[in-house]
Amino acid sequence: MTMKSKRRVYPTEVIPADPAVPYPQLTDREPCRTSDEPDQWFHEDEDAGLLCQGCPVLAQCALWALANPQLSAYGVWGGMTSRQRASIYRRRARAQQKQQQVAA
C-alpha cells in the first residue's frame, strides 16, 4: 500500500482588494495589533467578535472584510467571525435575487 503525500497548493495569482473600500488606517492601538496571542483571532465561537470591542477602526474593518470575502475568509474581522460574515453574504444574495425577481 502506498501513501499519498499531502502537498500544499498555493495560489498562483494575487487576488486584488476591492478598491472602492480602502483597508482601514491602522494606528497600532487596535486589539488585533496589540494581542500577544494571534491564535485567538481564529476561533469560530460567537464571542470571538468581542475581541474587537473598543477598536478604533471596527466599522472600517467590517466594511473592508465584507467587501473582500476572498481576502478575509478566515478569522475575526470587524468583530465578525467567518460564519457571521457568510450569513451576511447569504442574506445579501437572497435580497438581490428578490430584487431581480421583482424587477423582471
PDB file of C-alpha atoms in Angstrom, residues 1-52:
ATOM      1  CA  MET A   1       0.000   0.000   0.000  1.00  0.00           C
ATOM      2  CA  THR A   2       1.385   3.393  -0.934  1.00  0.00           C
ATOM      3  CA  MET A   3       0.745   6.564   0.973  1.00  0.00           C
ATOM      4  CA  LYS A   4      -0.037   9.743  -0.826  1.00  0.00           C
ATOM      5  CA  SER A   5       1.863  12.706   0.432  1.00  0.00           C
ATOM      6  CA  LYS A   6      -0.077  15.792   1.333  1.00  0.00           C
ATOM      7  CA  ARG A   7       1.023  18.606  -0.888  1.00  0.00           C
ATOM      8  CA  ARG A   8       0.160  22.193  -0.210  1.00  0.00           C
ATOM      9  CA  VAL A   9      -1.310  24.114  -3.069  1.00  0.00           C
ATOM     10  CA  TYR A  10      -0.544  27.800  -3.153  1.00  0.00           C
ATOM     11  CA  PRO A  11      -2.494  30.333  -5.181  1.00  0.00           C
ATOM     12  CA  THR A  12      -0.813  31.275  -8.416  1.00  0.00           C
ATOM     13  CA  GLU A  13      -2.374  34.689  -8.712  1.00  0.00           C
ATOM     14  CA  VAL A  14      -2.770  37.584  -6.336  1.00  0.00           C
ATOM     15  CA  ILE A  15      -6.362  38.486  -5.569  1.00  0.00           C
ATOM     16  CA  PRO A  16      -6.726  42.266  -5.506  1.00  0.00           C
ATOM     17  CA  ALA A  17      -8.772  44.007  -2.849  1.00  0.00           C
ATOM     18  CA  ASP A  18     -11.868  45.976  -3.786  1.00  0.00           C
ATOM     19  CA  PRO A  19     -10.573  49.489  -4.493  1.00  0.00           C
ATOM     20  CA  ALA A  20     -13.928  51.030  -3.529  1.00  0.00           C
ATOM     21  CA  VAL A  21     -13.396  50.067   0.125  1.00  0.00           C
ATOM     22  CA  PRO A  22      -9.938  51.039   1.401  1.00  0.00           C
ATOM     23  CA  TYR A  23      -8.163  48.999   4.046  1.00  0.00           C
ATOM     24  CA  PRO A  24      -8.520  50.707   7.448  1.00  0.00           C
ATOM     25  CA  GLN A  25      -5.778  53.090   8.528  1.00  0.00           C
ATOM     26  CA  LEU A  26      -4.261  51.228  11.455  1.00  0.00           C
ATOM     27  CA  THR A  27      -2.837  53.047  14.457  1.00  0.00           C
ATOM     28  CA  ASP A  28      -1.209  50.127  16.306  1.00  0.00           C
ATOM     29  CA  ARG A  29      -3.796  50.598  19.089  1.00  0.00           C
ATOM     30  CA  GLU A  30      -6.153  48.013  17.595  1.00  0.00           C
ATOM     31  CA  PRO A  31      -6.672  44.863  19.670  1.00  0.00           C
ATOM     32  CA  CYS A  32      -5.553  42.683  16.750  1.00  0.00           C
ATOM     33  CA  ARG A  33      -2.261  44.583  16.546  1.00  0.00           C
ATOM     34  CA  THR A  34      -1.526  44.552  20.283  1.00  0.00           C
ATOM     35  CA  SER A  35      -2.530  40.961  21.067  1.00  0.00           C
ATOM     36  CA  ASP A  36       0.102  38.529  22.313  1.00  0.00           C
ATOM     37  CA  GLU A  37      -1.943  35.529  21.152  1.00  0.00           C
ATOM     38  CA  PRO A  38      -2.654  35.586  17.416  1.00  0.00           C
ATOM     39  CA  ASP A  39      -4.493  32.243  17.563  1.00  0.00           C
ATOM     40  CA  GLN A  40      -7.366  33.820  19.459  1.00  0.00           C
ATOM     41  CA  TRP A  41      -8.372  35.643  16.262  1.00  0.00           C
ATOM     42  CA  PHE A  42      -9.180  32.378  14.522  1.00  0.00           C
ATOM     43  CA  HIS A  43     -11.800  30.942  16.889  1.00  0.00           C
ATOM     44  CA  GLU A  44     -15.277  30.496  15.486  1.00  0.00           C
ATOM     45  CA  ASP A  45     -17.335  30.854  18.640  1.00  0.00           C
ATOM     46  CA  GLU A  46     -19.865  33.661  18.867  1.00  0.00           C
ATOM     47  CA  ASP A  47     -17.813  35.521  21.479  1.00  0.00           C
ATOM     48  CA  ALA A  48     -14.823  35.836  19.160  1.00  0.00           C
ATOM     49  CA  GLY A  49     -16.127  39.191  17.953  1.00  0.00           C
ATOM     50  CA  LEU A  50     -15.823  40.578  21.463  1.00  0.00           C
ATOM     51  CA  LEU A  51     -12.079  40.699  20.858  1.00  0.00           C
ATOM     52  CA  CYS A  52     -12.683  43.761  18.693  1.00  0.00           C
TER      53      CYS A  52
END
